[in-house]
Tab-separated table of N, CA and C in Angstrom:
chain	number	residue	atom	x	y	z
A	1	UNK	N	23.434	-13.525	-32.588
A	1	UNK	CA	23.456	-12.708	-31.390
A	1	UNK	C	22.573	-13.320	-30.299
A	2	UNK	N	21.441	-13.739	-30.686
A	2	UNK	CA	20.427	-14.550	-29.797
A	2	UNK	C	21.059	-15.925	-29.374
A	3	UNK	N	21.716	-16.515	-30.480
A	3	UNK	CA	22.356	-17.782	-29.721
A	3	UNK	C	23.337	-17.271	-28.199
A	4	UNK	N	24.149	-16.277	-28.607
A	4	UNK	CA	24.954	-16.026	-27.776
A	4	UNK	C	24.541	-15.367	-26.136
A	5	UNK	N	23.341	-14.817	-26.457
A	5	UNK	CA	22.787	-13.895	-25.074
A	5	UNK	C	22.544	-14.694	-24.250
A	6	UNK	N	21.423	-15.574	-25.001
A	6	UNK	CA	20.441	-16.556	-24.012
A	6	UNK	C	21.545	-17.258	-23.168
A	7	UNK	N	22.547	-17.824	-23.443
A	7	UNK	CA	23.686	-18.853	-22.129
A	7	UNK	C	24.207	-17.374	-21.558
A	8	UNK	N	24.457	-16.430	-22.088
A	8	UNK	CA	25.157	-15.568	-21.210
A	8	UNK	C	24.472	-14.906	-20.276
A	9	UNK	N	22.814	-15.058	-19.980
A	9	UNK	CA	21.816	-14.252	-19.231
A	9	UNK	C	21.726	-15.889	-18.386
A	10	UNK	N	21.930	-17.200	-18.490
A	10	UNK	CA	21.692	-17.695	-18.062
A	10	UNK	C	22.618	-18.165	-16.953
A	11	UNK	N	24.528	-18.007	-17.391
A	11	UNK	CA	25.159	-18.427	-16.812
A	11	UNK	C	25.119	-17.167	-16.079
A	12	UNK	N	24.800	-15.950	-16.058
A	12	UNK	CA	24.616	-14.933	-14.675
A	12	UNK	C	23.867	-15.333	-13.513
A	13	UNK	N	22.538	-15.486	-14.605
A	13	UNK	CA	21.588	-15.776	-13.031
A	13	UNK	C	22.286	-17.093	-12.151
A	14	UNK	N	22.543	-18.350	-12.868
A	14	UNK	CA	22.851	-19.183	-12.196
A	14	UNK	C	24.158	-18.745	-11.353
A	15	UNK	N	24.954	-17.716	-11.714
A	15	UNK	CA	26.281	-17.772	-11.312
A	15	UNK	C	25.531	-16.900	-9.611
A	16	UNK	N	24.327	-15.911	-9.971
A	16	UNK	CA	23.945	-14.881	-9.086
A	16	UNK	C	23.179	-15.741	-7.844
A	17	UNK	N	22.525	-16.940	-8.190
A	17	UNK	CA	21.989	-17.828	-7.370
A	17	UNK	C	22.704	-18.557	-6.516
A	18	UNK	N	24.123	-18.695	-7.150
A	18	UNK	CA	24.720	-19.723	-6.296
A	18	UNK	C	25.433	-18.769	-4.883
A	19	UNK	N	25.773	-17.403	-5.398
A	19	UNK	CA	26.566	-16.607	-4.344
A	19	UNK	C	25.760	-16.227	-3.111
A	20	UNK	N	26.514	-16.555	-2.414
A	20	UNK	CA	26.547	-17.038	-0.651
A	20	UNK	C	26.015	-14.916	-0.054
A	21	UNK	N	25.586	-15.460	1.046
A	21	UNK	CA	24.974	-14.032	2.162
A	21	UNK	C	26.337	-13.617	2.264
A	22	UNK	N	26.440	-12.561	3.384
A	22	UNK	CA	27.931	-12.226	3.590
A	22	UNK	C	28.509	-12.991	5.012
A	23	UNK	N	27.294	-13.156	5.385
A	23	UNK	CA	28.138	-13.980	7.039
A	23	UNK	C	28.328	-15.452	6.655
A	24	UNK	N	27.812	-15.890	5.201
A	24	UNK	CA	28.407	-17.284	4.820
A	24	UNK	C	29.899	-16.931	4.024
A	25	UNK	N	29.992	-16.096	3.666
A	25	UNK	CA	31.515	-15.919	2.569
A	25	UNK	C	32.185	-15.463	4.131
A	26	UNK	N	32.259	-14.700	5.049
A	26	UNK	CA	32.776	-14.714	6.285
A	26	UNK	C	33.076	-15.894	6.919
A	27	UNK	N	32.849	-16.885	7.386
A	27	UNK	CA	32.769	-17.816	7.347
A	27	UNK	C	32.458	-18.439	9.050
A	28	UNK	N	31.362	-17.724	8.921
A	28	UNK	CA	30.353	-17.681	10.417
A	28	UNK	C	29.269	-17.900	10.090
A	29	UNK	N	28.599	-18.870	10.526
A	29	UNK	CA	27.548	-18.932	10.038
A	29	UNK	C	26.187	-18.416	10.706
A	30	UNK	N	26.509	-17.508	11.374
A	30	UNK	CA	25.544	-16.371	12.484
A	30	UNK	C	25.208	-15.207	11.076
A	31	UNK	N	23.758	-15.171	10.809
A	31	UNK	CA	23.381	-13.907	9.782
A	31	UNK	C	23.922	-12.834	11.022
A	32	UNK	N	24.064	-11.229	10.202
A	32	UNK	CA	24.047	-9.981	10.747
A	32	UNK	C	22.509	-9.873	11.612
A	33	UNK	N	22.987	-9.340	12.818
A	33	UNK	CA	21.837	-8.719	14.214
A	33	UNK	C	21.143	-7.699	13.254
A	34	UNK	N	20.342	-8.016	13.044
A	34	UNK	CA	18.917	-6.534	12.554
A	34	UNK	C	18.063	-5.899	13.369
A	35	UNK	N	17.933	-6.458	14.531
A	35	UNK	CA	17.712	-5.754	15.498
A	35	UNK	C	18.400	-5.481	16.337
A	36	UNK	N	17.685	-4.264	17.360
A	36	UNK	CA	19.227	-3.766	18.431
A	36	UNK	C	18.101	-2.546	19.037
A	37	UNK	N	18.402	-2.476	19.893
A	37	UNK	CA	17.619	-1.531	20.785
A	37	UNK	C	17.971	0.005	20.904
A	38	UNK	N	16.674	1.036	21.374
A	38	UNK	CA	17.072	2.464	20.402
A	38	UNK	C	18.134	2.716	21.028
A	39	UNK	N	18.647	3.582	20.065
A	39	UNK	CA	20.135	4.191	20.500
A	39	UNK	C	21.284	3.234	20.112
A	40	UNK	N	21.295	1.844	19.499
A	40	UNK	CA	21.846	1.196	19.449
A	40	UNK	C	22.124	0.829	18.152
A	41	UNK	N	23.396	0.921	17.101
A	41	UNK	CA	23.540	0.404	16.190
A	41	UNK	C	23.171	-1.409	15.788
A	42	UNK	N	22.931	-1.333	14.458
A	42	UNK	CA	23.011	-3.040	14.520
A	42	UNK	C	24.087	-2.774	13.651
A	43	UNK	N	24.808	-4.310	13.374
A	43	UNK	CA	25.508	-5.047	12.773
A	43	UNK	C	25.334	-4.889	10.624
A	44	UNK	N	25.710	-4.411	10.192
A	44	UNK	CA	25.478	-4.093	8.730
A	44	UNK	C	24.624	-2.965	8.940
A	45	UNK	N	23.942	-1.747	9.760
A	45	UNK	CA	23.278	-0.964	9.707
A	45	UNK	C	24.483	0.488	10.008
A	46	UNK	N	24.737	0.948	8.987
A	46	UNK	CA	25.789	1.943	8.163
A	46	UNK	C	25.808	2.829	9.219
A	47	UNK	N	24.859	3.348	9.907
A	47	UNK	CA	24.446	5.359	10.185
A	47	UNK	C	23.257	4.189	11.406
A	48	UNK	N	22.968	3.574	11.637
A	48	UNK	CA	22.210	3.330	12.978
A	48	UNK	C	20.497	4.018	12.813
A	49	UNK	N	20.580	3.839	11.667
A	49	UNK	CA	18.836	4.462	11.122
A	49	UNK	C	18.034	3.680	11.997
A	50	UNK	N	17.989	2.251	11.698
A	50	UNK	CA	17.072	1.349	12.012
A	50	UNK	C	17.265	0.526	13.265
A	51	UNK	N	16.131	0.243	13.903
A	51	UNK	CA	16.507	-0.952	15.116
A	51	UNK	C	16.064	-2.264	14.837
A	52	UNK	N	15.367	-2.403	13.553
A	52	UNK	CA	15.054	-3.115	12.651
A	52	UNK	C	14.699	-3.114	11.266
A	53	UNK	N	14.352	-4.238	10.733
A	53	UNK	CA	14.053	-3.794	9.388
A	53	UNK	C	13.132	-2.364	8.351
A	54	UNK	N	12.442	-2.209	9.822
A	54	UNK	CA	11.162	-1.232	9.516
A	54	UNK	C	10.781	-0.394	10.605
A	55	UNK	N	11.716	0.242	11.461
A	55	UNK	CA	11.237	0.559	12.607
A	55	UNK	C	12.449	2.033	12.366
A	56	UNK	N	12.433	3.257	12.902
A	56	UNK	CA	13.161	3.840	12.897
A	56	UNK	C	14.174	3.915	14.483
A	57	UNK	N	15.238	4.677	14.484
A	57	UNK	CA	15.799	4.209	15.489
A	57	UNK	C	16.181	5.951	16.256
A	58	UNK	N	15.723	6.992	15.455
A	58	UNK	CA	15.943	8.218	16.050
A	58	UNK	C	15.526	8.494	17.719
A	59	UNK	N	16.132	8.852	18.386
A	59	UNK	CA	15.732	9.031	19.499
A	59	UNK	C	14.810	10.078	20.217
A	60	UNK	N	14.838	11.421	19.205
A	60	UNK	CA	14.400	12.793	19.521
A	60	UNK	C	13.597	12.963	18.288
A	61	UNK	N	12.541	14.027	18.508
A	61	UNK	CA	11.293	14.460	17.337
A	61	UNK	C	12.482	15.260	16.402
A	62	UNK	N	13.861	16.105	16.421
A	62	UNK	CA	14.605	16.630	15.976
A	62	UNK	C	14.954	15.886	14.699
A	63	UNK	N	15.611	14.968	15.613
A	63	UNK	CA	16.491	13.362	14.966
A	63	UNK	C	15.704	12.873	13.691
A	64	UNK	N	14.313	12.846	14.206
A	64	UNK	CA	13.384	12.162	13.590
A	64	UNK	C	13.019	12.641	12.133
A	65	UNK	N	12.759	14.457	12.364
A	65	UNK	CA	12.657	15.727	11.382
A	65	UNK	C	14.163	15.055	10.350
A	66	UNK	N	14.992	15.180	10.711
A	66	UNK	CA	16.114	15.483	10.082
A	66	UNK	C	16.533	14.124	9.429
A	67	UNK	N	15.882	13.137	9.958
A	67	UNK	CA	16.242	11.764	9.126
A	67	UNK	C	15.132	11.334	8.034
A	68	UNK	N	14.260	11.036	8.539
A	68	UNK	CA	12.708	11.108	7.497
A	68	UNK	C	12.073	12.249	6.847
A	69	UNK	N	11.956	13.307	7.928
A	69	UNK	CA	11.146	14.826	6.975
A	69	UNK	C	11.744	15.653	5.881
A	70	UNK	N	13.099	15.639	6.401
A	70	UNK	CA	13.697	16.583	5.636
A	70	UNK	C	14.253	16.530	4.439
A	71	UNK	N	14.026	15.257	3.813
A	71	UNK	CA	14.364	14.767	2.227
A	71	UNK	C	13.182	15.665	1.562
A	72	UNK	N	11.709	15.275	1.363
A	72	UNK	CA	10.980	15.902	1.236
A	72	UNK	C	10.684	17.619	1.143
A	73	UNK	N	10.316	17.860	2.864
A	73	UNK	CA	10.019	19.033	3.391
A	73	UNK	C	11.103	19.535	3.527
A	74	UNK	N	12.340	19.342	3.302
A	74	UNK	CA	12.970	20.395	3.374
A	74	UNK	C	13.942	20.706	5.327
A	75	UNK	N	15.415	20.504	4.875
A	75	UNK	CA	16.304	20.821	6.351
A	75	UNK	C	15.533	22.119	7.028
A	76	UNK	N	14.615	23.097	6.174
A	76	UNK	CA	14.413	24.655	6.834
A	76	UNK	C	12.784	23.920	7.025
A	77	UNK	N	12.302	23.243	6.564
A	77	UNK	CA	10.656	22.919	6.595
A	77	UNK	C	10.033	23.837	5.639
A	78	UNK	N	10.586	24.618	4.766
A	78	UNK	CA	10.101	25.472	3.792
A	78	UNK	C	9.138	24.857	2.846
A	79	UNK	N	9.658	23.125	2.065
A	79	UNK	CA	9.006	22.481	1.940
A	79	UNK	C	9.969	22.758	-0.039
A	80	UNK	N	9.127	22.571	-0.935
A	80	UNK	CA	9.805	22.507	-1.931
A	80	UNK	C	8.843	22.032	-3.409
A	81	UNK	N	9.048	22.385	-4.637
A	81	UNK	CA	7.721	22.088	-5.604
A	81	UNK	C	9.106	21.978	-6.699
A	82	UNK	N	9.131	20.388	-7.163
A	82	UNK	CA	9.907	20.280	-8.307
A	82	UNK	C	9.097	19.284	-9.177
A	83	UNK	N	9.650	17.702	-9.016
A	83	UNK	CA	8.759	17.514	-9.410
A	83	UNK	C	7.243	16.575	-9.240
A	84	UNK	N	7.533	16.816	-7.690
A	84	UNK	CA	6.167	16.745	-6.912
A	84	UNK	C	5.421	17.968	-6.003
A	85	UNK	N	5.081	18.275	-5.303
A	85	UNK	CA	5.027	19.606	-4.334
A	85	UNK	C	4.866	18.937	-3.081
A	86	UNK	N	5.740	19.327	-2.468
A	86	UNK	CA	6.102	18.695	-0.674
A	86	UNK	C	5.807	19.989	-0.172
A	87	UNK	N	4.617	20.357	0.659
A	87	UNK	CA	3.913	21.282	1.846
A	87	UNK	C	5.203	21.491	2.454
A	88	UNK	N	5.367	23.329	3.008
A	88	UNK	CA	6.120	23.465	3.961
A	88	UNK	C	5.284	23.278	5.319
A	89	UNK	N	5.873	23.320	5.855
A	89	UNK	CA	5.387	22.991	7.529
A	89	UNK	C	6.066	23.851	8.547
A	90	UNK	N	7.067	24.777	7.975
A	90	UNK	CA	7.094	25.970	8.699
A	90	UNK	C	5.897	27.161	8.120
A	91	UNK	N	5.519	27.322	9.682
A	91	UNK	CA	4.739	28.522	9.804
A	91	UNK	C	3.697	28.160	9.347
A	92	UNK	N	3.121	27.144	9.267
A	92	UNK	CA	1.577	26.222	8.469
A	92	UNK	C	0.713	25.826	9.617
A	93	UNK	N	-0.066	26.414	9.197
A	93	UNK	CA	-1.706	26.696	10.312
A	93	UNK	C	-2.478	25.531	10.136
A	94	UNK	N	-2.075	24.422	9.401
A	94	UNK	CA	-2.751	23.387	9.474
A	94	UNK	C	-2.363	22.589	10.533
A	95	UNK	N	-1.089	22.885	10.953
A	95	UNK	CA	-0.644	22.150	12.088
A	95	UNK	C	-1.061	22.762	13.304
A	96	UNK	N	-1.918	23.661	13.611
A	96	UNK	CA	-2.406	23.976	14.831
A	96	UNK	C	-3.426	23.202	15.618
A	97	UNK	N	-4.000	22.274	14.568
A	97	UNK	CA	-4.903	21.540	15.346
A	97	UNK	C	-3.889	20.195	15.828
A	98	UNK	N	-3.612	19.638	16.346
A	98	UNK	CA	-2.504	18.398	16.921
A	98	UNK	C	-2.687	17.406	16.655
A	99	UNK	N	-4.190	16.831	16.224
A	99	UNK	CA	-4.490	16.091	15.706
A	99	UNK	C	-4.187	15.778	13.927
A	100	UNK	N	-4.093	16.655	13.268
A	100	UNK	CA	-3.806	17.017	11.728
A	100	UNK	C	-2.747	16.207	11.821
A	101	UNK	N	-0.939	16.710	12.037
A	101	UNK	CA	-0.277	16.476	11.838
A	101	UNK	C	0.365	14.703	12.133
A	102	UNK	N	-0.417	14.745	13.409
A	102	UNK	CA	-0.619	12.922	14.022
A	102	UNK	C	-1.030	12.435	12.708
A	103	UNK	N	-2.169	12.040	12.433
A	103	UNK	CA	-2.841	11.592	11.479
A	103	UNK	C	-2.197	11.728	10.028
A	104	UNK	N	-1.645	12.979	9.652
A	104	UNK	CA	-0.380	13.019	8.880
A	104	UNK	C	0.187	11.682	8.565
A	105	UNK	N	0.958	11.981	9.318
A	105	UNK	CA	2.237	11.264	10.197
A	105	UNK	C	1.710	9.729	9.665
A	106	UNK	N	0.990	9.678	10.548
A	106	UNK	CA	0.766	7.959	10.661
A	106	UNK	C	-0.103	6.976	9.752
A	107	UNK	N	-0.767	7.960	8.664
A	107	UNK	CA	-1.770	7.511	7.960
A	107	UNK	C	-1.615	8.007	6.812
A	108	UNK	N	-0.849	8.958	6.170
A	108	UNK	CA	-0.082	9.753	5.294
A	108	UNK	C	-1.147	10.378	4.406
A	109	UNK	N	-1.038	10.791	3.492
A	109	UNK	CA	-1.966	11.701	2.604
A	109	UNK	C	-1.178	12.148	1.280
A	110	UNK	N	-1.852	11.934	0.077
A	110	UNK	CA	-1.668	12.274	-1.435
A	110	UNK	C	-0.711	11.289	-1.574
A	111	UNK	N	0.496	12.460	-1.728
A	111	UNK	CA	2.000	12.094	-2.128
A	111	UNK	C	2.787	11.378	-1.156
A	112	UNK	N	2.402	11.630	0.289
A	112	UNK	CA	3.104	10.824	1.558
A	112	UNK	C	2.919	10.068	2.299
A	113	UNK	N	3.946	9.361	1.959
A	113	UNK	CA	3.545	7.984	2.502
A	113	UNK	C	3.313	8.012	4.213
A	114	UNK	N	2.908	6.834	4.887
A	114	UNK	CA	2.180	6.808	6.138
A	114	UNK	C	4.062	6.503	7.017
A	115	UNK	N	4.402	7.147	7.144
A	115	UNK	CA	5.660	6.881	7.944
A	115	UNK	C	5.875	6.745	9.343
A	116	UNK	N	5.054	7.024	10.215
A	116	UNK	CA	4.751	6.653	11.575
A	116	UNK	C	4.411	4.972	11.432
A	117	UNK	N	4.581	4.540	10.438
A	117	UNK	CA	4.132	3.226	10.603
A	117	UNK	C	5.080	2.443	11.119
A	118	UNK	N	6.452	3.010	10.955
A	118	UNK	CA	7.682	2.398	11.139
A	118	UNK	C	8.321	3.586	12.094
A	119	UNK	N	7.577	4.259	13.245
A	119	UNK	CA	7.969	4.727	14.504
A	119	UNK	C	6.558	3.871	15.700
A	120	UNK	N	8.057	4.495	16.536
A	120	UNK	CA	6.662	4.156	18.023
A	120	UNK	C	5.990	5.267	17.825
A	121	UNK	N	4.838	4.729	19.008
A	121	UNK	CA	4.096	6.080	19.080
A	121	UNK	C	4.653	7.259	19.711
A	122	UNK	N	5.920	6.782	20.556
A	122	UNK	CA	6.719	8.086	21.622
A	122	UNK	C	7.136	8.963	20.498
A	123	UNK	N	7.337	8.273	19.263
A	123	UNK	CA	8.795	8.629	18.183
A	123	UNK	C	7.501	9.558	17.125
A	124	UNK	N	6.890	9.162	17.002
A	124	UNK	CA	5.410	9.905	16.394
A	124	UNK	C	5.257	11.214	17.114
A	125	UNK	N	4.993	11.133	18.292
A	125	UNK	CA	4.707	11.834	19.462
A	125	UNK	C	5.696	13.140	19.153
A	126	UNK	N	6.796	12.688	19.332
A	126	UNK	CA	8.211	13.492	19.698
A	126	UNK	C	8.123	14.439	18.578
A	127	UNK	N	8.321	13.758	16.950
A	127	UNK	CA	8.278	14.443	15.628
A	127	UNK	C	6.824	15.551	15.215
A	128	UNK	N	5.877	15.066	15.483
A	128	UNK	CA	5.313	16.412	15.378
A	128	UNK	C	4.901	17.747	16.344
A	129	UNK	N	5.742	16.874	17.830
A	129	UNK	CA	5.559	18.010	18.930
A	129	UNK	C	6.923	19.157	18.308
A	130	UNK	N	7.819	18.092	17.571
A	130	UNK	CA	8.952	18.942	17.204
A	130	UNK	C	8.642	19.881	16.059
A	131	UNK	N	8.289	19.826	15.073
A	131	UNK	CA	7.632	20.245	13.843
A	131	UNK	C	5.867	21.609	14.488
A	132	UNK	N	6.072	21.286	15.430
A	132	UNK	CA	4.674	22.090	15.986
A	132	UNK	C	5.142	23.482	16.933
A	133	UNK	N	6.717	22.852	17.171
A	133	UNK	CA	7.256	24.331	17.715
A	133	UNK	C	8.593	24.873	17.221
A	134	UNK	N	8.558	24.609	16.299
A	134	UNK	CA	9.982	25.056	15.396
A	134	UNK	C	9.627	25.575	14.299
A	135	UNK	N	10.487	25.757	13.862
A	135	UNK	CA	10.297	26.498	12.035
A	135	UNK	C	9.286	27.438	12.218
A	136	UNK	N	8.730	28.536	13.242
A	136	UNK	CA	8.035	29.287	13.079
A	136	UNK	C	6.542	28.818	13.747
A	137	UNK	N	6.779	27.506	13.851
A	137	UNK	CA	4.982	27.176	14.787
A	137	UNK	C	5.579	27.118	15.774
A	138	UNK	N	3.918	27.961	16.881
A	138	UNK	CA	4.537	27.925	18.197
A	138	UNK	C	3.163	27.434	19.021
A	139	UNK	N	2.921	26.122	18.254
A	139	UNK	CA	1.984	25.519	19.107
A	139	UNK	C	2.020	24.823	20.175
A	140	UNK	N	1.866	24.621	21.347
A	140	UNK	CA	2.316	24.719	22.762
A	140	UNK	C	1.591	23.417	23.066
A	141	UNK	N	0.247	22.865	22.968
A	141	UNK	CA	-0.492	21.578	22.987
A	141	UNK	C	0.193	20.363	22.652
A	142	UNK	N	0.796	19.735	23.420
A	142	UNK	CA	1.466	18.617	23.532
A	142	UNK	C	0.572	17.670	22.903
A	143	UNK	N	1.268	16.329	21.895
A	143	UNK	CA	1.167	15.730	21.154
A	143	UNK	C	1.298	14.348	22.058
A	144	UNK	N	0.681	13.353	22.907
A	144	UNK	CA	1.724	12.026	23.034
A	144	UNK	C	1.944	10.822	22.746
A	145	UNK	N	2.069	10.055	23.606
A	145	UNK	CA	2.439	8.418	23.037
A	145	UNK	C	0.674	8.056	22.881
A	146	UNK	N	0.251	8.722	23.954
A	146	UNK	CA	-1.325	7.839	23.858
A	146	UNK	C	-1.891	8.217	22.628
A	147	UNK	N	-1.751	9.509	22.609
A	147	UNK	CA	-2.437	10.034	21.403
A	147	UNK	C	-2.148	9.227	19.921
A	148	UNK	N	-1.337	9.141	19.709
A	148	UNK	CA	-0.689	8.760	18.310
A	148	UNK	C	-1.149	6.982	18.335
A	149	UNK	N	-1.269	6.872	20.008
A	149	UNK	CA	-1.857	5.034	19.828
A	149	UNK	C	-3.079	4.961	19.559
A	150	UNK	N	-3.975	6.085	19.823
A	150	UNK	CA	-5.370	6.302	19.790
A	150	UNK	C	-5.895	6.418	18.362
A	151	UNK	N	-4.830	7.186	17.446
A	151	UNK	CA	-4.736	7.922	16.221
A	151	UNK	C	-4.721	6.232	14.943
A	152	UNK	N	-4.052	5.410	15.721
A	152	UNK	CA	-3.659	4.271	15.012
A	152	UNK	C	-4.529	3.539	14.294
């Protein structure tokens, strides 16, 4: 059985090494655009998430909620305990100070990861001004680009 595995794990990898990107089996030799400016799909990017490899591409703090937050926290922000516990953020008094949720955001805490790392600061800005007056918070203290650059 061992005689037989070892060439058959070997003629994979080699077979997996030799196969070509997709814009070489296309037969262009231009890789796919990974970047593209907001609002703008790239080239192999499915749903227009990204404007690059690591950057998000949502345009609105809404957009933003509903593409990154809401796996976690939840489409209602209720939040959710299975088998981690993700904080709701509707109606949560920790977000009254404006600074909390920035710092959140961009520097993450416990279980969450730092995800402003891969927004601008406008896109930072936008998502917890959005999250600060929805779902039941009606905190009115604007959040902005400077802030979240300051926060960095």
């Amino acid at each position: 059985m061992k005689k037989i595995l070892f060439p058959l794990v070997a003629l994979s990898l080699g077979a997996l090494g030799l196969s070509a990107p997709a814009h070489a089996q296309r037969g262009d030799a231009t890789p796919t655009t990974l970047i593209a400016k907001p609002g703008e799909k790239t080239v192999g990017d499915a749903d227009g998430a990204f404007t690059s490899l690591f950057k998000f591409n949502e345009p609105t703090g809404e957009a933003m909620y509903k593409r990154v937050c809401a796996g976690c926290h939840m489409p209602d922000a209720k939040g959710a305990k299975a088998a981690g516990m993700y904080p709701a953020l509707a109606a949560n008094k920790n977000l009254a100070t404006a600074g909390y949720p920035l710092y959140i955001v961009l520097h993450g805490k416990n279980g969450m990861p730092p995800v402003g790392k891969m927004m601008t600061d406008q896109q930072v800005a936008d998502v917890v001004n959005y999250v600060r007056t929805n779902f039941g918070n009606k905190y009115k203290d604007k959040v902005t680009a400077a802030d979240a650059k300051a926060t960095r």
